[in-house]
PDB file of C-alpha atoms in Angstrom:
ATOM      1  CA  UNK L   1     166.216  10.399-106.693  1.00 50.00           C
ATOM      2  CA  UNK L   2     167.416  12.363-103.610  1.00 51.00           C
ATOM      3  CA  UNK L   3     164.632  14.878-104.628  1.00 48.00           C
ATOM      4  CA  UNK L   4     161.601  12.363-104.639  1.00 45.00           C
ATOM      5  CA  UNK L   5     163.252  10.460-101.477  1.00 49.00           C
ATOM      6  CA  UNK L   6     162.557  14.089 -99.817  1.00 45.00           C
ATOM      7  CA  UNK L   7     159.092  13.950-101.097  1.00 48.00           C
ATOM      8  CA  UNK L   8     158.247  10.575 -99.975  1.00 43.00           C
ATOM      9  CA  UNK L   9     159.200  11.778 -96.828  1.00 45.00           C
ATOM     10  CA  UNK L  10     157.723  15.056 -96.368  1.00 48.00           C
ATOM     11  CA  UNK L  11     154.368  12.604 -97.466  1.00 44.00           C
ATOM     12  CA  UNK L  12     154.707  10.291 -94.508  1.00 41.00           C
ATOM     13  CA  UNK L  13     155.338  12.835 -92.503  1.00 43.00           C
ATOM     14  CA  UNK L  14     151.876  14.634 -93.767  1.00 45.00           C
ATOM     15  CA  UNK L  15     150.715  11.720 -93.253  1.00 39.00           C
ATOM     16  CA  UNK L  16     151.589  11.076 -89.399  1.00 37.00           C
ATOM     17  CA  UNK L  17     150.524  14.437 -88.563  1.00 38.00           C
ATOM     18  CA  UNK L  18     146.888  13.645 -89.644  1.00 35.00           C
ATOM     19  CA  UNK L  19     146.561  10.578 -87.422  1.00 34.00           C
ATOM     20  CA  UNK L  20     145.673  12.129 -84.376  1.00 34.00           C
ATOM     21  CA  UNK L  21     143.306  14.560 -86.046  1.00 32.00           C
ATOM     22  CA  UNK L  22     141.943  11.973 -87.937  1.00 32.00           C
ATOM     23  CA  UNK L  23     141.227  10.416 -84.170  1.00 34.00           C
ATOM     24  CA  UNK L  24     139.189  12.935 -82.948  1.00 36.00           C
ATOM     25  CA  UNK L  25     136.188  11.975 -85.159  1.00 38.00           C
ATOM     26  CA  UNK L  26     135.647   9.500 -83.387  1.00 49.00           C
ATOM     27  CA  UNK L  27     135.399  11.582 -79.551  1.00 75.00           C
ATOM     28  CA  UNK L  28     132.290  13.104 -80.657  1.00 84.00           C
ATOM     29  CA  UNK L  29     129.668  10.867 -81.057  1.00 90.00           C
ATOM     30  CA  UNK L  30     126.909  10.866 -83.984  1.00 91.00           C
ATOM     31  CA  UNK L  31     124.296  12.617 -82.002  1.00 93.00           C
ATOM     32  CA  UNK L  32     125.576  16.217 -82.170  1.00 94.00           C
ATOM     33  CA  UNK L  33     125.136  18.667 -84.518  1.00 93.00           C
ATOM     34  CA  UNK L  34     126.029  22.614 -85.036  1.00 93.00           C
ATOM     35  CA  UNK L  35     123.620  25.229 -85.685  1.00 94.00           C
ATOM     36  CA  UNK L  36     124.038  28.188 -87.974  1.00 94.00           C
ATOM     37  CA  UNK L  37     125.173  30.378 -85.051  1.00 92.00           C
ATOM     38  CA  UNK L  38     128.384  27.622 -84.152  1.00 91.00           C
ATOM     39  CA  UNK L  39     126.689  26.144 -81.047  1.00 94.00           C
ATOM     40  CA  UNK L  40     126.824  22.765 -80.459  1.00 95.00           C
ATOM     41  CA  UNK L  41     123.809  20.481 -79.585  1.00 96.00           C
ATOM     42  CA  UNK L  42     122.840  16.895 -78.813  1.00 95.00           C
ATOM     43  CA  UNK L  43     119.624  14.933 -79.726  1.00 95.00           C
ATOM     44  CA  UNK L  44     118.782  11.448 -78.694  1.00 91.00           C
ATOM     45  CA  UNK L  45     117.280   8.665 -81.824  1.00 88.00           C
ATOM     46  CA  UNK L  46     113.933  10.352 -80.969  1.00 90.00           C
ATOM     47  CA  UNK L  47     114.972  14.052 -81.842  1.00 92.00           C
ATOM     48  CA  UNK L  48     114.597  15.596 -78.380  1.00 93.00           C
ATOM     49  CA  UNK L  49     116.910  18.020 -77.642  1.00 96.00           C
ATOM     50  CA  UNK L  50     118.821  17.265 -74.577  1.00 96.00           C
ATOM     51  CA  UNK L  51     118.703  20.688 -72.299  1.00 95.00           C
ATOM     52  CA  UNK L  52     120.174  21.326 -68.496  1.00 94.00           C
ATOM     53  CA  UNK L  53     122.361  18.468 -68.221  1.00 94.00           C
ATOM     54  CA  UNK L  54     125.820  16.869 -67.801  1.00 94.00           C
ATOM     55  CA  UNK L  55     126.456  14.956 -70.585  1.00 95.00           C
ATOM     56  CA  UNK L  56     128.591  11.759 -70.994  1.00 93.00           C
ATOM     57  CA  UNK L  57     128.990  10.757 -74.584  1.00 93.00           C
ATOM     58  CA  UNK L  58     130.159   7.215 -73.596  1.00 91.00           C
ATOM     59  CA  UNK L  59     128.144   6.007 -76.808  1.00 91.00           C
ATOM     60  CA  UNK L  60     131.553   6.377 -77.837  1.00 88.00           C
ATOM     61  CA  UNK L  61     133.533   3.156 -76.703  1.00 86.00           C
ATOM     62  CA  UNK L  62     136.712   4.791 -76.353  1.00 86.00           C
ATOM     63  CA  UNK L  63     135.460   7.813 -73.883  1.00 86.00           C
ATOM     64  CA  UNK L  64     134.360   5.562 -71.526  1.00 86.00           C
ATOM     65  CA  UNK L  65     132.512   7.593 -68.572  1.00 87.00           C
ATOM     66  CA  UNK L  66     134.872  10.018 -68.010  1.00 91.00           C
ATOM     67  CA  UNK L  67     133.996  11.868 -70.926  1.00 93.00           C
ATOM     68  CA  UNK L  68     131.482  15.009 -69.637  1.00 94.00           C
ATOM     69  CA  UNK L  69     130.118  17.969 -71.126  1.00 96.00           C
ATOM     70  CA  UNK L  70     127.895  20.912 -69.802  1.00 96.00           C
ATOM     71  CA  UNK L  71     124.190  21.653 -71.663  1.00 96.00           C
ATOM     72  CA  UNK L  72     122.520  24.675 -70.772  1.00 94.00           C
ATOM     73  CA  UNK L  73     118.567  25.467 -70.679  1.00 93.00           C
ATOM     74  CA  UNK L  74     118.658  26.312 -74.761  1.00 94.00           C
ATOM     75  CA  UNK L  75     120.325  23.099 -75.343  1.00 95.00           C
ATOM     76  CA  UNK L  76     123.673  24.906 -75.972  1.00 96.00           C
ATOM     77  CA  UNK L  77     126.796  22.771 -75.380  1.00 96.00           C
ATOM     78  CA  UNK L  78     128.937  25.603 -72.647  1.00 96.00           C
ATOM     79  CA  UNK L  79     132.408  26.174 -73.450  1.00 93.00           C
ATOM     80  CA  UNK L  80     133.605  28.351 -71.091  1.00 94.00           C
ATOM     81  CA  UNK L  81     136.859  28.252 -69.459  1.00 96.00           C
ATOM     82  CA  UNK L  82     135.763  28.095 -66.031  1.00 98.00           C
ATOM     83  CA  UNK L  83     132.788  27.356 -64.567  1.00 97.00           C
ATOM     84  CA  UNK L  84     130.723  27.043 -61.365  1.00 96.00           C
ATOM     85  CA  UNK L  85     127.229  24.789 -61.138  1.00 93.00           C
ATOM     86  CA  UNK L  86     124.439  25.009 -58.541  1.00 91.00           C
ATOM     87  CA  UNK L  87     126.500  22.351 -56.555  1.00 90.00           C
ATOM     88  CA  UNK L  88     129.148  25.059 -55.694  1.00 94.00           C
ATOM     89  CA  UNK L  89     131.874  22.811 -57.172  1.00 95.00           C
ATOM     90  CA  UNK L  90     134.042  24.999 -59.872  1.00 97.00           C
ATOM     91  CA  UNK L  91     135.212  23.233 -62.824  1.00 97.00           C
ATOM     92  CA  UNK L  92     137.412  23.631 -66.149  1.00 98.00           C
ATOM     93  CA  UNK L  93     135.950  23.133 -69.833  1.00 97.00           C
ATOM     94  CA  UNK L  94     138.208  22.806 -72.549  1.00 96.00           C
ATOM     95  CA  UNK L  95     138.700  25.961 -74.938  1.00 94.00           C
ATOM     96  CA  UNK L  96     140.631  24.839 -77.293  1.00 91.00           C
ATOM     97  CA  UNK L  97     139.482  22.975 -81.005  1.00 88.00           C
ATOM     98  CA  UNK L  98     141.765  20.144 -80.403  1.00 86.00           C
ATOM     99  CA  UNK L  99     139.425  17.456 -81.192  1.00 84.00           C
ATOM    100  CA  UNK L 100     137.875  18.150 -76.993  1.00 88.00           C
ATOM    101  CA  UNK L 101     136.808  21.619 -77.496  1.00 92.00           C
ATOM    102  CA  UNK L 102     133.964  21.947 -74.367  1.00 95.00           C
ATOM    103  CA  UNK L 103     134.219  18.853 -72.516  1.00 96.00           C
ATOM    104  CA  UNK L 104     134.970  18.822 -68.763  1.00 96.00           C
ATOM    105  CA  UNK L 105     138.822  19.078 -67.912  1.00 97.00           C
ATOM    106  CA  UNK L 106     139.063  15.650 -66.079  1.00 96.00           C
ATOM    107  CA  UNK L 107     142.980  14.234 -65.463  1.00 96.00           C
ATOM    108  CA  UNK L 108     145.069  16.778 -63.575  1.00 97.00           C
ATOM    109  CA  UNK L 109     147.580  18.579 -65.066  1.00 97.00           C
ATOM    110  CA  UNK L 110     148.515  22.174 -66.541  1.00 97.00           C
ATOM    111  CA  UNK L 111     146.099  23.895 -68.648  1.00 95.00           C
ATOM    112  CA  UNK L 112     146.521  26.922 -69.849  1.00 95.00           C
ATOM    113  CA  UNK L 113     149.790  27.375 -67.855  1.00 95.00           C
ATOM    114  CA  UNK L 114     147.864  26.883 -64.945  1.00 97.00           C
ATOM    115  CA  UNK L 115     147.991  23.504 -62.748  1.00 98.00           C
ATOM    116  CA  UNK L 116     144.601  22.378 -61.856  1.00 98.00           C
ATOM    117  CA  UNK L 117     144.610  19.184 -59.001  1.00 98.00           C
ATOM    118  CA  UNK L 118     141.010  17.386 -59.978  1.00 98.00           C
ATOM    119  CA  UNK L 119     138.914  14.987 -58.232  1.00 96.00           C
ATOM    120  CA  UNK L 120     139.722  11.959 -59.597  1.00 94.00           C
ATOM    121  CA  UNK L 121     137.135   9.940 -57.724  1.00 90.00           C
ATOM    122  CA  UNK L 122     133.007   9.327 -58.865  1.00 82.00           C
ATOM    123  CA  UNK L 123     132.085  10.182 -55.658  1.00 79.00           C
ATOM    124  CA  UNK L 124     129.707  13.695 -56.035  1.00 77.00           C
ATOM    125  CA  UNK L 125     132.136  15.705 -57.047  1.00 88.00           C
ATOM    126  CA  UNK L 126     134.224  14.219 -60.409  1.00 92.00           C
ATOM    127  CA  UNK L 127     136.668  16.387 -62.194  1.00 96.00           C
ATOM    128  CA  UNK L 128     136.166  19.370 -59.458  1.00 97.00           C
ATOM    129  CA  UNK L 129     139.218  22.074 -58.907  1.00 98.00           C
ATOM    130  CA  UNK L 130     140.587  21.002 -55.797  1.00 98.00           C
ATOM    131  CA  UNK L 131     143.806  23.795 -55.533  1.00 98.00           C
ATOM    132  CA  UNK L 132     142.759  27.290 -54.933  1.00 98.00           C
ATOM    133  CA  UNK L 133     145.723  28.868 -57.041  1.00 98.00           C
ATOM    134  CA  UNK L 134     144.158  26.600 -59.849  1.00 98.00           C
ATOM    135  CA  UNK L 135     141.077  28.423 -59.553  1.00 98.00           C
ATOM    136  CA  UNK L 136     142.315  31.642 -59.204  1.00 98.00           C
ATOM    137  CA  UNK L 137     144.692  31.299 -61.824  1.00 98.00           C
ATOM    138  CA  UNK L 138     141.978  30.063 -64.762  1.00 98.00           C
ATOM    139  CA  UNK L 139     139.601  32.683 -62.986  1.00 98.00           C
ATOM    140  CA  UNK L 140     142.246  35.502 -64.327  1.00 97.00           C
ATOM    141  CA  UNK L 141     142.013  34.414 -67.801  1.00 97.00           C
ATOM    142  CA  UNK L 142     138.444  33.160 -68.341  1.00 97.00           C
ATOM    143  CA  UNK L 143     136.766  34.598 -65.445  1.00 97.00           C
ATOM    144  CA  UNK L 144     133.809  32.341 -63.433  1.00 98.00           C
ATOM    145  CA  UNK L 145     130.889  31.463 -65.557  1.00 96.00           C
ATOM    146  CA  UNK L 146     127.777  30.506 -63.252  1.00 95.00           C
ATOM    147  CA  UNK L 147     125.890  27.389 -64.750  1.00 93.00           C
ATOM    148  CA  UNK L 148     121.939  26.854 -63.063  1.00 90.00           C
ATOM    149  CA  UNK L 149     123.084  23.091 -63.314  1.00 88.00           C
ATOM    150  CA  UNK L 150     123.542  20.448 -61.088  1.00 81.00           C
ATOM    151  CA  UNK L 151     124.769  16.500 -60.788  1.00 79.00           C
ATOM    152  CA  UNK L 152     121.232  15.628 -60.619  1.00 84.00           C
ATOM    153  CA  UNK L 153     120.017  15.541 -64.639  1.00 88.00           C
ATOM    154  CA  UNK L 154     123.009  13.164 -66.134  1.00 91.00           C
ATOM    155  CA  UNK L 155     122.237  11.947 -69.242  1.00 94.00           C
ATOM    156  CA  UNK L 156     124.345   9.224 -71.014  1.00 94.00           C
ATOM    157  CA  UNK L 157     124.525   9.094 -74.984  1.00 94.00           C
ATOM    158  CA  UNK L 158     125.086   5.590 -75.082  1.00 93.00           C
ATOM    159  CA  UNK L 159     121.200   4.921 -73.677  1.00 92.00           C
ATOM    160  CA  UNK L 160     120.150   6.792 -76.984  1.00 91.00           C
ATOM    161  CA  UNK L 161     120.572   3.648 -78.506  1.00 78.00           C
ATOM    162  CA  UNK L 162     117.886   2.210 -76.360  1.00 66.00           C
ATOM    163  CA  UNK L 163     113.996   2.907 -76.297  1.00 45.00           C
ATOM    164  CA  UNK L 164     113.126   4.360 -73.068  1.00 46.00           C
ATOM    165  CA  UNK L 165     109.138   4.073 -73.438  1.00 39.00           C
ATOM    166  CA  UNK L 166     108.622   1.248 -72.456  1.00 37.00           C
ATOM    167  CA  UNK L 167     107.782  -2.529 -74.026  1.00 30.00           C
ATOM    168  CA  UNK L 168     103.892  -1.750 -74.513  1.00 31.00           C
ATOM    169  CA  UNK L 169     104.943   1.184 -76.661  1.00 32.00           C
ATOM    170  CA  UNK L 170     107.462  -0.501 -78.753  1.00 29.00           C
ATOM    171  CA  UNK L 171     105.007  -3.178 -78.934  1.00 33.00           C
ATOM    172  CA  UNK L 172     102.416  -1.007 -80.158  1.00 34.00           C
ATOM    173  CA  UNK L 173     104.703   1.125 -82.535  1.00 36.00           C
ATOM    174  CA  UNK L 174     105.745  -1.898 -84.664  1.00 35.00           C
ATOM    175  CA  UNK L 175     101.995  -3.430 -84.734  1.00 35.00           C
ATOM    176  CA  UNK L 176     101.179   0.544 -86.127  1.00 39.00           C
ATOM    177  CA  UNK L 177     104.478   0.654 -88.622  1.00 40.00           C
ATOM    178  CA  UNK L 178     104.103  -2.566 -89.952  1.00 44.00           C
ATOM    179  CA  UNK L 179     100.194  -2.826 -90.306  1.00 42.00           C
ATOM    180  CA  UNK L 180     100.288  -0.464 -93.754  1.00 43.00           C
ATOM    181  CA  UNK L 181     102.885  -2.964 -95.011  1.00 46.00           C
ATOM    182  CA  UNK L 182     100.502  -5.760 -95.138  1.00 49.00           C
ATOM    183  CA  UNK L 183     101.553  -7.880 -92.641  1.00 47.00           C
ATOM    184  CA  UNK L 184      98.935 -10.875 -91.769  1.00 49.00           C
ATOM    185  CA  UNK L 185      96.719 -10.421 -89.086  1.00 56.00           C
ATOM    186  CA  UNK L 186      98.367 -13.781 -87.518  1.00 54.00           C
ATOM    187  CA  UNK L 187     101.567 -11.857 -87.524  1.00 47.00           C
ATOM    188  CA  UNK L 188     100.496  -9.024 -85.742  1.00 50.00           C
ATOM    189  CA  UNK L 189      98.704 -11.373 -83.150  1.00 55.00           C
ATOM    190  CA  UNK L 190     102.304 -12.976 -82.632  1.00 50.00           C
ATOM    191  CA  UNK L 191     103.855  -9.358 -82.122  1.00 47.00           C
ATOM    192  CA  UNK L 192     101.118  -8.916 -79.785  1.00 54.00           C
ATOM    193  CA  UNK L 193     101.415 -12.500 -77.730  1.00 56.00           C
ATOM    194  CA  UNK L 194     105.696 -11.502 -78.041  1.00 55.00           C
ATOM    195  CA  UNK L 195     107.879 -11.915 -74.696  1.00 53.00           C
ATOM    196  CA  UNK L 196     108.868  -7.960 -74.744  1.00 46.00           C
ATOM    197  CA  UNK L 197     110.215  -8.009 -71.516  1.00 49.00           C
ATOM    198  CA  UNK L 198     112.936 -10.644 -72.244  1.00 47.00           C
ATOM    199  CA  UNK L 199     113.689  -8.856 -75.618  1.00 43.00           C
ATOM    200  CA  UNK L 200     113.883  -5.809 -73.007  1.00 47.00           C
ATOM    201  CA  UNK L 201     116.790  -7.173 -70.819  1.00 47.00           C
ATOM    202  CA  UNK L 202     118.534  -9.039 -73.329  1.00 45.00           C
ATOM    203  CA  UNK L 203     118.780  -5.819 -75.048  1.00 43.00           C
ATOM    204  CA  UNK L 204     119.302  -3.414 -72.151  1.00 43.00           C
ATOM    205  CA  UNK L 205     122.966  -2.093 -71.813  1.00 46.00           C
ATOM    206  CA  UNK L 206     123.625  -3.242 -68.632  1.00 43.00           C
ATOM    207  CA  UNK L 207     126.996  -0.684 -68.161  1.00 45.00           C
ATOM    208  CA  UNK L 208     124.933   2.083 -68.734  1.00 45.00           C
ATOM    209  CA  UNK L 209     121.661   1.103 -67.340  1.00 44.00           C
ATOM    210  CA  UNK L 210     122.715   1.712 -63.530  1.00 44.00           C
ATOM    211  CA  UNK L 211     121.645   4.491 -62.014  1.00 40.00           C
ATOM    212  CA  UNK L 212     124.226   6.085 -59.931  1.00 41.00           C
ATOM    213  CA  UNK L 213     125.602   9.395 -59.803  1.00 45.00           C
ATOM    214  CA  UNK L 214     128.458  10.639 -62.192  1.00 46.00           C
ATOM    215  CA  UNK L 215     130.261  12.985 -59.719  1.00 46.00           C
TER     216      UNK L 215
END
Protein backbone atom coordinates (compact mmCIF):
# COMPACT_ATOMS: atom_id res chain seq x y z
CA UNK A 1 0.00 0.00 0.00
CA UNK A 2 2.78 2.37 1.19
CA UNK A 3 4.37 1.60 -2.27
CA UNK A 4 1.33 2.68 -4.52
CA UNK A 5 0.54 5.66 -1.91
CA UNK A 6 4.21 6.81 -3.19
CA UNK A 7 3.06 6.37 -6.68
CA UNK A 8 -0.10 8.20 -6.44
CA UNK A 9 1.92 10.81 -5.28
CA UNK A 10 4.83 11.04 -7.43
CA UNK A 11 1.55 11.14 -10.20
CA UNK A 12 0.04 14.28 -8.77
CA UNK A 13 3.03 15.65 -8.45
CA UNK A 14 3.74 14.91 -12.42
CA UNK A 15 0.83 16.14 -12.70
CA UNK A 16 1.22 19.76 -11.03
CA UNK A 17 4.38 20.24 -12.74
CA UNK A 18 2.62 20.14 -16.19
CA UNK A 19 0.10 22.86 -15.34
CA UNK A 20 2.04 25.73 -16.03
CA UNK A 21 3.49 24.25 -19.19
CA UNK A 22 0.34 23.16 -20.17
CA UNK A 23 -0.50 27.19 -19.80
CA UNK A 24 1.73 28.40 -22.15
CA UNK A 25 -0.29 27.11 -25.16
CA UNK A 26 -2.39 29.34 -24.74
CA UNK A 27 0.36 32.74 -24.82
CA UNK A 28 0.91 32.11 -28.36
CA UNK A 29 -1.86 32.68 -30.36
CA UNK A 30 -3.07 30.48 -33.50
CA UNK A 31 -1.54 32.68 -36.08
CA UNK A 32 2.13 31.64 -35.80
CA UNK A 33 3.88 29.07 -37.25
CA UNK A 34 7.72 27.73 -37.48
CA UNK A 35 9.56 27.21 -40.55
CA UNK A 36 11.99 24.43 -41.30
CA UNK A 37 14.94 26.62 -40.25
CA UNK A 38 13.18 27.23 -36.34
CA UNK A 39 12.08 30.83 -37.04
CA UNK A 40 9.01 31.92 -35.95
CA UNK A 41 6.37 33.81 -38.09
CA UNK A 42 2.91 35.36 -37.98
CA UNK A 43 0.16 35.52 -40.70
CA UNK A 44 -3.12 37.27 -40.45
CA UNK A 45 -6.76 35.06 -41.73
CA UNK A 46 -5.68 36.35 -45.19
CA UNK A 47 -2.12 34.67 -45.28
CA UNK A 48 0.01 37.82 -45.42
CA UNK A 49 2.97 37.62 -43.70
CA UNK A 50 3.31 40.26 -41.14
CA UNK A 51 7.04 41.91 -41.71
CA UNK A 52 8.77 45.13 -39.80
CA UNK A 53 6.57 45.38 -36.95
CA UNK A 54 5.87 45.28 -33.19
CA UNK A 55 3.58 42.78 -32.59
CA UNK A 56 0.90 42.44 -29.83
CA UNK A 57 -0.73 39.07 -29.83
CA UNK A 58 -3.65 40.34 -27.65
CA UNK A 59 -5.92 37.90 -29.84
CA UNK A 60 -5.06 36.10 -26.87
CA UNK A 61 -7.47 37.28 -23.97
CA UNK A 62 -5.16 36.64 -21.30
CA UNK A 63 -2.02 38.79 -22.81
CA UNK A 64 -3.90 41.67 -22.87
CA UNK A 65 -1.72 44.58 -24.62
CA UNK A 66 1.21 44.20 -22.89
CA UNK A 67 2.17 41.29 -24.70
CA UNK A 68 4.90 42.57 -27.66
CA UNK A 69 7.12 40.95 -29.96
CA UNK A 70 9.74 42.23 -32.58
CA UNK A 71 9.26 41.14 -36.62
CA UNK A 72 11.98 41.87 -38.82
CA UNK A 73 11.91 42.71 -42.76
CA UNK A 74 11.87 38.63 -43.61
CA UNK A 75 9.03 38.23 -41.32
CA UNK A 76 11.33 36.58 -38.70
CA UNK A 77 10.09 36.81 -35.08
CA UNK A 78 13.83 38.49 -33.27
CA UNK A 79 14.94 36.85 -30.26
CA UNK A 80 17.77 38.50 -29.25
CA UNK A 81 18.71 39.36 -25.84
CA UNK A 82 19.06 42.92 -26.24
CA UNK A 83 18.04 45.11 -28.62
CA UNK A 84 17.98 48.70 -29.94
CA UNK A 85 15.14 50.07 -32.66
CA UNK A 86 15.31 53.15 -34.91
CA UNK A 87 13.63 55.03 -31.93
CA UNK A 88 16.96 54.83 -29.94
CA UNK A 89 15.08 53.17 -27.04
CA UNK A 90 17.05 49.73 -26.01
CA UNK A 91 14.99 46.93 -24.97
CA UNK A 92 15.13 43.18 -23.56
CA UNK A 93 13.56 40.04 -25.48
CA UNK A 94 13.15 36.99 -23.73
CA UNK A 95 15.75 34.06 -24.48
CA UNK A 96 14.59 31.55 -22.78
CA UNK A 97 11.78 28.55 -24.06
CA UNK A 98 9.69 29.09 -21.07
CA UNK A 99 6.47 29.29 -22.76
CA UNK A 100 7.69 33.56 -23.66
CA UNK A 101 10.67 32.74 -25.64
CA UNK A 102 11.04 36.33 -27.88
CA UNK A 103 8.54 38.56 -26.53
CA UNK A 104 9.47 42.00 -25.14
CA UNK A 105 10.71 41.92 -21.39
CA UNK A 106 7.88 44.20 -19.97
CA UNK A 107 7.50 44.15 -15.78
CA UNK A 108 10.77 45.08 -14.10
CA UNK A 109 12.70 42.79 -12.43
CA UNK A 110 16.02 40.57 -12.70
CA UNK A 111 16.70 38.80 -15.81
CA UNK A 112 19.42 37.06 -16.38
CA UNK A 113 20.97 38.17 -13.03
CA UNK A 114 20.71 41.48 -14.22
CA UNK A 115 17.98 44.12 -12.86
CA UNK A 116 16.38 45.91 -15.65
CA UNK A 117 13.94 49.18 -14.33
CA UNK A 118 11.25 49.34 -17.48
CA UNK A 119 8.89 51.88 -18.56
CA UNK A 120 5.88 50.89 -17.27
CA UNK A 121 3.81 53.59 -18.89
CA UNK A 122 2.10 53.52 -22.87
CA UNK A 123 3.40 56.66 -23.39
CA UNK A 124 6.17 56.25 -26.61
CA UNK A 125 8.39 54.41 -24.98
CA UNK A 126 6.70 50.96 -23.21
CA UNK A 127 8.90 48.34 -21.75
CA UNK A 128 12.23 50.59 -22.49
CA UNK A 129 15.57 49.99 -20.17
CA UNK A 130 15.50 52.85 -18.05
CA UNK A 131 18.90 51.93 -15.64
CA UNK A 132 22.14 52.16 -17.41
CA UNK A 133 23.83 49.22 -15.36
CA UNK A 134 20.74 47.24 -16.78
CA UNK A 135 21.88 47.91 -20.12
CA UNK A 136 25.29 47.44 -19.69
CA UNK A 137 24.91 44.45 -17.80
CA UNK A 138 22.53 42.43 -20.59
CA UNK A 139 24.90 44.24 -23.20
CA UNK A 140 27.87 41.90 -21.63
CA UNK A 141 26.04 38.79 -22.19
CA UNK A 142 23.97 39.27 -25.37
CA UNK A 143 25.60 42.19 -26.81
CA UNK A 144 23.25 45.15 -28.70
CA UNK A 145 21.34 43.90 -31.64
CA UNK A 146 20.25 46.97 -33.95
CA UNK A 147 16.56 46.46 -35.23
CA UNK A 148 15.57 49.05 -38.55
CA UNK A 149 12.17 49.18 -36.56
CA UNK A 150 10.22 51.65 -35.07
CA UNK A 151 6.78 52.32 -32.85
CA UNK A 152 5.24 53.41 -35.97
CA UNK A 153 4.04 49.83 -37.81
CA UNK A 154 2.09 48.12 -34.63
CA UNK A 155 0.10 45.51 -35.61
CA UNK A 156 -2.42 43.79 -33.23
CA UNK A 157 -3.35 39.95 -33.73
CA UNK A 158 -6.60 40.31 -32.33
CA UNK A 159 -7.76 42.64 -35.62
CA UNK A 160 -6.91 39.38 -37.67
CA UNK A 161 -10.14 38.34 -36.75
CA UNK A 162 -11.62 41.24 -38.56
CA UNK A 163 -11.77 42.05 -42.43
CA UNK A 164 -9.88 45.11 -43.05
CA UNK A 165 -11.08 45.68 -46.84
CA UNK A 166 -13.68 47.21 -46.44
CA UNK A 167 -17.79 46.51 -46.57
CA UNK A 168 -17.98 46.78 -50.56
CA UNK A 169 -15.42 44.00 -50.67
CA UNK A 170 -16.93 41.71 -48.22
CA UNK A 171 -20.05 42.52 -49.92
CA UNK A 172 -18.79 41.56 -53.14
CA UNK A 173 -16.77 38.42 -51.93
CA UNK A 174 -19.89 36.64 -50.55
CA UNK A 175 -22.16 37.66 -53.75
CA UNK A 176 -18.84 35.84 -55.77
CA UNK A 177 -18.57 32.69 -53.10
CA UNK A 178 -22.00 32.03 -52.88
CA UNK A 179 -23.16 32.60 -56.60
CA UNK A 180 -21.62 28.88 -57.71
CA UNK A 181 -23.72 27.51 -54.83
CA UNK A 182 -26.92 28.37 -56.42
CA UNK A 183 -28.18 30.89 -54.45
CA UNK A 184 -31.41 32.80 -56.03
CA UNK A 185 -30.88 35.80 -57.78
CA UNK A 186 -33.40 37.49 -55.09
CA UNK A 187 -30.88 36.46 -52.53
CA UNK A 188 -28.03 37.94 -53.94
CA UNK A 189 -30.10 41.22 -54.60
CA UNK A 190 -30.75 41.18 -50.68
CA UNK A 191 -26.86 40.73 -50.02
CA UNK A 192 -26.53 43.51 -52.32
CA UNK A 193 -29.44 46.01 -50.78
CA UNK A 194 -27.65 44.60 -47.01
CA UNK A 195 -26.87 47.39 -44.24
CA UNK A 196 -22.89 46.48 -44.30
CA UNK A 197 -21.97 49.29 -42.43
CA UNK A 198 -24.06 48.42 -39.31
CA UNK A 199 -22.91 44.71 -39.64
CA UNK A 200 -19.41 46.68 -39.76
CA UNK A 201 -19.63 48.36 -36.26
CA UNK A 202 -21.57 45.87 -34.58
CA UNK A 203 -18.81 43.63 -35.46
CA UNK A 204 -15.79 45.90 -35.06
CA UNK A 205 -13.68 45.19 -31.84
CA UNK A 206 -13.96 48.29 -30.36
CA UNK A 207 -10.70 47.57 -27.72
CA UNK A 208 -8.62 47.02 -30.48
CA UNK A 209 -9.96 49.25 -33.10
CA UNK A 210 -8.34 52.58 -31.57
CA UNK A 211 -5.59 53.81 -33.02
CA UNK A 212 -3.08 54.98 -30.60
CA UNK A 213 0.39 54.25 -30.10
CA UNK A 214 1.68 51.11 -28.12
CA UNK A 215 4.83 52.70 -26.55
Amino acid sequence: MRKKGLMVLGLVMGMSLSLPLLSYASTFSEYWYQDNQGNWHIKDNNGNMVTNAWLCDDAVGSNGQDVWYLIDSNGNMISSGLVQDQTGNIYSLETNHNGYYGMLRYQSGAYDGVYLDLESSHGGSFAKIKNQDGISGLKGIYGLTQVNIDNSNCVYTSSFNHESSGSKNRESNYIEDNTENGYSDQLKEWIKDADWSTYDNEMRDTSSGEEWNWH
